[in-house]
Amino acid sequence: MIEFFTDSKEKLDLYKDWIGKAKNIVITSHQNPDGDAFGSGLGLWGYLKQFSFENVTFISPTDYADFLAWMPGIEHIVVFDNKNKATANELIENADLIFCCDFSSGSRMKDMKDNVLNSKAKKIIIDHHEQPESFGDLMFWNQHASSTCELVFQMIHKLGHGNLINIDVATCLYTGLLTDTGSFKFDATSPEVHLIASQLLAAGVVPSVIHRNLFDNNPFEKLQFLGYILIKKMTFLPEYGVCYISVTEKELQKFNSRSGDTEGIVNYGLSIKGAVMSAIFIEKEGIIKISFRSIKDFSVADLARDYFEGGGHKNAAGGRSNLSLEETVQKFLTLLPYLKTQLVLQPN
Ligand SMILES: [Mn+2]
């Protein structure tokens, strides 16, 4: 399903009316931000800053990982933590328009959820996740898009402002395009994605710099942690084509693991020959956080939604569990025999 408010004259007029009158604008993305959350939010921020609003503020529901710290404009982000909560709430309360980037479910705003949903501001959702909730007044939504950055690029163009995609905006948008397509390798890497990438390069993006900033900036301890996980904690079940990893809170502490350090580890499981699905279970702050990845038609979004209070995309999804780490893994393993036909009968 696709819904671009810019394609309906009535909705586009509404948008133009709202943005024309807006004084204060808030942009937000989801908790535990990834490259696409900040790429789309900061790209949109850099675009909107070029108009004469009194305030355009990006508020992140939670703090961000080091691998994003180089992004243009990141120093202006207000993190919704104890220190900034009062300021952030005031900004949300005074906002005329709130853009929600890279999520479709209110709960992904964590503690900010109620303030945003109850605010008088008009809400505009720009997103590519499945099954959006209906809190948006306008949607720029396509579940087949590679990334929210792709959608922000298209929205800016549909509004006739392609010339405002300067190098900083382009850098942010390229970041989400790159991270959400797994460096242009996932199925959502459409011809359109490469056409957009080409235009972002023409705007001045240097791919090698962004790639290095994102992926070759690891703390030494993070690689040691990865080594430990691969040797000690990874299990592969060839009969199902399933790889899984479980990590305790103690192990995170032992390797001084920071928020975001576990990001991407789940993908190693899919690099095993014959793997169809990979899962990682992480014990953190009293709950188990789960990431799933899959290939081809096996939907981890369905798995996450049906059994682990989560959701996402067909090939990349997340969930949670209030059971213990062992019980959660056990629950996952018990499901596998029922999923076997879907897992094994993957068309080429
Ligand atoms: Mn995304």
PDB file of C-alpha atoms in Angstrom, residues 187-345:
ATOM      1  CA  ASP A 187      15.588  -6.796  -1.893  1.00  0.00           C
ATOM      2  CA  ALA A 188      14.192  -3.271  -1.500  1.00  0.00           C
ATOM      3  CA  THR A 189      17.190  -1.946  -3.474  1.00  0.00           C
ATOM      4  CA  SER A 190      15.128  -0.895  -6.482  1.00  0.00           C
ATOM      5  CA  PRO A 191      16.276   0.949  -9.606  1.00  0.00           C
ATOM      6  CA  GLU A 192      14.737   4.016  -7.932  1.00  0.00           C
ATOM      7  CA  VAL A 193      17.131   3.626  -4.978  1.00  0.00           C
ATOM      8  CA  HIS A 194      20.156   3.809  -7.263  1.00  0.00           C
ATOM      9  CA  LEU A 195      18.678   6.755  -9.159  1.00  0.00           C
ATOM     10  CA  ILE A 196      18.222   8.612  -5.874  1.00  0.00           C
ATOM     11  CA  ALA A 197      21.736   7.646  -4.745  1.00  0.00           C
ATOM     12  CA  SER A 198      23.060   9.005  -8.022  1.00  0.00           C
ATOM     13  CA  GLN A 199      21.335  12.355  -7.446  1.00  0.00           C
ATOM     14  CA  LEU A 200      22.659  12.511  -3.888  1.00  0.00           C
ATOM     15  CA  LEU A 201      26.182  11.895  -5.202  1.00  0.00           C
ATOM     16  CA  ALA A 202      25.642  14.680  -7.713  1.00  0.00           C
ATOM     17  CA  ALA A 203      24.675  16.918  -4.753  1.00  0.00           C
ATOM     18  CA  GLY A 204      28.138  16.304  -3.282  1.00  0.00           C
ATOM     19  CA  VAL A 205      27.895  13.149  -1.198  1.00  0.00           C
ATOM     20  CA  VAL A 206      31.179  11.236  -0.908  1.00  0.00           C
ATOM     21  CA  PRO A 207      30.225   7.555  -0.410  1.00  0.00           C
ATOM     22  CA  SER A 208      33.601   6.446   0.949  1.00  0.00           C
ATOM     23  CA  VAL A 209      33.476   9.071   3.703  1.00  0.00           C
ATOM     24  CA  ILE A 210      29.960   8.142   4.791  1.00  0.00           C
ATOM     25  CA  HIS A 211      30.762   4.448   4.655  1.00  0.00           C
ATOM     26  CA  ARG A 212      33.847   4.911   6.792  1.00  0.00           C
ATOM     27  CA  ASN A 213      32.023   7.138   9.286  1.00  0.00           C
ATOM     28  CA  LEU A 214      29.295   4.556   9.685  1.00  0.00           C
ATOM     29  CA  PHE A 215      31.084   1.244   9.550  1.00  0.00           C
ATOM     30  CA  ASP A 216      34.800   1.723  10.114  1.00  0.00           C
ATOM     31  CA  ASN A 217      34.655   3.634  13.346  1.00  0.00           C
ATOM     32  CA  ASN A 218      34.372   0.765  15.799  1.00  0.00           C
ATOM     33  CA  PRO A 219      35.706   0.891  19.330  1.00  0.00           C
ATOM     34  CA  PHE A 220      38.202  -1.974  19.760  1.00  0.00           C
ATOM     35  CA  GLU A 221      36.016  -3.492  22.496  1.00  0.00           C
ATOM     36  CA  LYS A 222      33.107  -3.727  20.079  1.00  0.00           C
ATOM     37  CA  LEU A 223      35.094  -6.022  17.780  1.00  0.00           C
ATOM     38  CA  GLN A 224      36.212  -8.130  20.734  1.00  0.00           C
ATOM     39  CA  PHE A 225      32.583  -8.406  21.768  1.00  0.00           C
ATOM     40  CA  LEU A 226      31.661  -9.485  18.241  1.00  0.00           C
ATOM     41  CA  GLY A 227      34.419 -12.115  18.287  1.00  0.00           C
ATOM     42  CA  TYR A 228      33.123 -13.473  21.581  1.00  0.00           C
ATOM     43  CA  ILE A 229      29.552 -13.634  20.261  1.00  0.00           C
ATOM     44  CA  LEU A 230      30.548 -15.430  17.060  1.00  0.00           C
ATOM     45  CA  ILE A 231      32.620 -18.053  18.885  1.00  0.00           C
ATOM     46  CA  LYS A 232      30.631 -18.584  22.053  1.00  0.00           C
ATOM     47  CA  LYS A 233      27.067 -17.462  21.528  1.00  0.00           C
ATOM     48  CA  MET A 234      25.972 -18.251  18.013  1.00  0.00           C
ATOM     49  CA  THR A 235      23.992 -21.391  17.198  1.00  0.00           C
ATOM     50  CA  PHE A 236      23.135 -22.561  13.695  1.00  0.00           C
ATOM     51  CA  LEU A 237      20.368 -25.087  13.068  1.00  0.00           C
ATOM     52  CA  PRO A 238      20.902 -26.261   9.470  1.00  0.00           C
ATOM     53  CA  GLU A 239      17.701 -28.344   9.460  1.00  0.00           C
ATOM     54  CA  TYR A 240      15.715 -25.089   9.719  1.00  0.00           C
ATOM     55  CA  GLY A 241      18.163 -22.660   8.135  1.00  0.00           C
ATOM     56  CA  VAL A 242      18.009 -20.706  11.391  1.00  0.00           C
ATOM     57  CA  CYS A 243      20.786 -18.971  13.288  1.00  0.00           C
ATOM     58  CA  TYR A 244      20.277 -17.454  16.737  1.00  0.00           C
ATOM     59  CA  ILE A 245      22.290 -15.586  19.327  1.00  0.00           C
ATOM     60  CA  SER A 246      21.479 -14.786  22.936  1.00  0.00           C
ATOM     61  CA  VAL A 247      23.268 -12.145  24.991  1.00  0.00           C
ATOM     62  CA  THR A 248      22.943 -11.591  28.725  1.00  0.00           C
ATOM     63  CA  GLU A 249      23.082  -8.222  30.460  1.00  0.00           C
ATOM     64  CA  LYS A 250      26.267  -9.418  32.228  1.00  0.00           C
ATOM     65  CA  GLU A 251      27.981 -10.038  28.901  1.00  0.00           C
ATOM     66  CA  LEU A 252      27.018  -6.555  27.691  1.00  0.00           C
ATOM     67  CA  GLN A 253      28.569  -5.097  30.827  1.00  0.00           C
ATOM     68  CA  LYS A 254      31.692  -7.258  30.616  1.00  0.00           C
ATOM     69  CA  PHE A 255      32.501  -5.866  27.166  1.00  0.00           C
ATOM     70  CA  ASN A 256      31.431  -2.356  28.134  1.00  0.00           C
ATOM     71  CA  SER A 257      28.864  -2.554  25.345  1.00  0.00           C
ATOM     72  CA  ARG A 258      27.180   0.732  24.604  1.00  0.00           C
ATOM     73  CA  SER A 259      23.803   1.388  23.130  1.00  0.00           C
ATOM     74  CA  GLY A 260      23.970   0.445  19.463  1.00  0.00           C
ATOM     75  CA  ASP A 261      26.994  -1.859  19.763  1.00  0.00           C
ATOM     76  CA  THR A 262      24.814  -4.896  19.202  1.00  0.00           C
ATOM     77  CA  GLU A 263      23.328  -3.303  16.086  1.00  0.00           C
ATOM     78  CA  GLY A 264      24.040  -5.384  13.018  1.00  0.00           C
ATOM     79  CA  ILE A 265      25.325  -8.497  14.788  1.00  0.00           C
ATOM     80  CA  VAL A 266      22.149 -10.321  13.793  1.00  0.00           C
ATOM     81  CA  ASN A 267      23.160  -9.956  10.129  1.00  0.00           C
ATOM     82  CA  TYR A 268      26.159 -12.260  10.605  1.00  0.00           C
ATOM     83  CA  GLY A 269      23.716 -15.135  11.054  1.00  0.00           C
ATOM     84  CA  LEU A 270      22.317 -14.594   7.586  1.00  0.00           C
ATOM     85  CA  SER A 271      25.759 -14.781   6.026  1.00  0.00           C
ATOM     86  CA  ILE A 272      25.931 -18.509   6.817  1.00  0.00           C
ATOM     87  CA  LYS A 273      25.354 -20.750   3.802  1.00  0.00           C
ATOM     88  CA  GLY A 274      21.812 -22.097   3.966  1.00  0.00           C
ATOM     89  CA  ALA A 275      20.569 -19.534   6.502  1.00  0.00           C
ATOM     90  CA  VAL A 276      17.037 -18.234   5.942  1.00  0.00           C
ATOM     91  CA  MET A 277      16.437 -16.517   9.265  1.00  0.00           C
ATOM     92  CA  SER A 278      18.634 -15.038  11.959  1.00  0.00           C
ATOM     93  CA  ALA A 279      17.619 -13.852  15.423  1.00  0.00           C
ATOM     94  CA  ILE A 280      19.346 -12.140  18.329  1.00  0.00           C
ATOM     95  CA  PHE A 281      17.947 -12.025  21.869  1.00  0.00           C
ATOM     96  CA  ILE A 282      19.403  -9.362  24.134  1.00  0.00           C
ATOM     97  CA  GLU A 283      18.710  -9.064  27.848  1.00  0.00           C
ATOM     98  CA  LYS A 284      18.515  -5.381  28.681  1.00  0.00           C
ATOM     99  CA  GLU A 285      16.811  -3.328  31.366  1.00  0.00           C
ATOM    100  CA  GLY A 286      14.651  -6.193  32.570  1.00  0.00           C
ATOM    101  CA  ILE A 287      13.245  -7.237  29.201  1.00  0.00           C
ATOM    102  CA  ILE A 288      14.450  -9.245  26.221  1.00  0.00           C
ATOM    103  CA  LYS A 289      14.902  -7.242  23.047  1.00  0.00           C
ATOM    104  CA  ILE A 290      14.808  -9.236  19.841  1.00  0.00           C
ATOM    105  CA  SER A 291      15.942  -8.524  16.285  1.00  0.00           C
ATOM    106  CA  PHE A 292      15.048 -10.767  13.379  1.00  0.00           C
ATOM    107  CA  ARG A 293      16.389 -10.889   9.850  1.00  0.00           C
ATOM    108  CA  SER A 294      15.366 -13.161   6.995  1.00  0.00           C
ATOM    109  CA  ILE A 295      15.750 -13.623   3.280  1.00  0.00           C
ATOM    110  CA  LYS A 296      13.260 -14.154   0.493  1.00  0.00           C
ATOM    111  CA  ASP A 297       9.622 -14.726   1.443  1.00  0.00           C
ATOM    112  CA  PHE A 298       9.978 -15.712   5.058  1.00  0.00           C
ATOM    113  CA  SER A 299       8.304 -12.880   6.975  1.00  0.00           C
ATOM    114  CA  VAL A 300       9.960 -12.050  10.268  1.00  0.00           C
ATOM    115  CA  ALA A 301       7.474  -9.160  10.558  1.00  0.00           C
ATOM    116  CA  ASP A 302       4.709 -11.777  10.949  1.00  0.00           C
ATOM    117  CA  LEU A 303       6.796 -13.793  13.407  1.00  0.00           C
ATOM    118  CA  ALA A 304       7.578 -10.708  15.499  1.00  0.00           C
ATOM    119  CA  ARG A 305       3.968  -9.514  15.420  1.00  0.00           C
ATOM    120  CA  ASP A 306       2.381 -12.898  16.167  1.00  0.00           C
ATOM    121  CA  TYR A 307       4.680 -14.060  18.955  1.00  0.00           C
ATOM    122  CA  PHE A 308       6.979 -11.304  20.218  1.00  0.00           C
ATOM    123  CA  GLU A 309       4.962  -8.061  20.568  1.00  0.00           C
ATOM    124  CA  GLY A 310       6.760  -6.492  17.648  1.00  0.00           C
ATOM    125  CA  GLY A 311       6.683  -5.920  13.916  1.00  0.00           C
ATOM    126  CA  GLY A 312       8.622  -4.270  11.146  1.00  0.00           C
ATOM    127  CA  HIS A 313       9.430  -5.305   7.612  1.00  0.00           C
ATOM    128  CA  LYS A 314       9.185  -8.693   5.914  1.00  0.00           C
ATOM    129  CA  ASN A 315      12.959  -9.268   6.114  1.00  0.00           C
ATOM    130  CA  ALA A 316      13.885  -7.120   9.130  1.00  0.00           C
ATOM    131  CA  ALA A 317      11.797  -6.891  12.261  1.00  0.00           C
ATOM    132  CA  GLY A 318      12.037  -6.525  15.998  1.00  0.00           C
ATOM    133  CA  GLY A 319      10.173  -7.664  19.058  1.00  0.00           C
ATOM    134  CA  ARG A 320      10.349  -8.051  22.825  1.00  0.00           C
ATOM    135  CA  SER A 321       9.584 -10.525  25.541  1.00  0.00           C
ATOM    136  CA  ASN A 322       8.950 -10.286  29.268  1.00  0.00           C
ATOM    137  CA  LEU A 323      10.017 -13.879  29.827  1.00  0.00           C
ATOM    138  CA  SER A 324      13.562 -14.674  30.938  1.00  0.00           C
ATOM    139  CA  LEU A 325      16.279 -14.922  28.304  1.00  0.00           C
ATOM    140  CA  GLU A 326      16.265 -18.748  28.422  1.00  0.00           C
ATOM    141  CA  GLU A 327      12.481 -18.917  28.305  1.00  0.00           C
ATOM    142  CA  THR A 328      12.355 -16.531  25.364  1.00  0.00           C
ATOM    143  CA  VAL A 329      14.878 -18.575  23.392  1.00  0.00           C
ATOM    144  CA  GLN A 330      12.958 -21.726  24.331  1.00  0.00           C
ATOM    145  CA  LYS A 331       9.723 -20.189  23.051  1.00  0.00           C
ATOM    146  CA  PHE A 332      11.470 -19.309  19.778  1.00  0.00           C
ATOM    147  CA  LEU A 333      12.873 -22.840  19.412  1.00  0.00           C
ATOM    148  CA  THR A 334       9.452 -24.367  20.070  1.00  0.00           C
ATOM    149  CA  LEU A 335       8.025 -22.383  17.157  1.00  0.00           C
ATOM    150  CA  LEU A 336      10.575 -23.620  14.630  1.00  0.00           C
ATOM    151  CA  PRO A 337       8.984 -27.023  13.831  1.00  0.00           C
ATOM    152  CA  TYR A 338       5.773 -25.173  12.960  1.00  0.00           C
ATOM    153  CA  LEU A 339       7.650 -22.749  10.722  1.00  0.00           C
ATOM    154  CA  LYS A 340       9.774 -25.429   9.079  1.00  0.00           C
ATOM    155  CA  THR A 341       7.821 -25.673   5.832  1.00  0.00           C
ATOM    156  CA  GLN A 342       7.971 -21.913   5.340  1.00  0.00           C
ATOM    157  CA  LEU A 343      11.647 -21.793   6.274  1.00  0.00           C
ATOM    158  CA  VAL A 344      12.835 -24.675   4.174  1.00  0.00           C
ATOM    159  CA  LEU A 345      10.680 -24.301   1.091  1.00  0.00           C
TER     160      LEU A 345
END
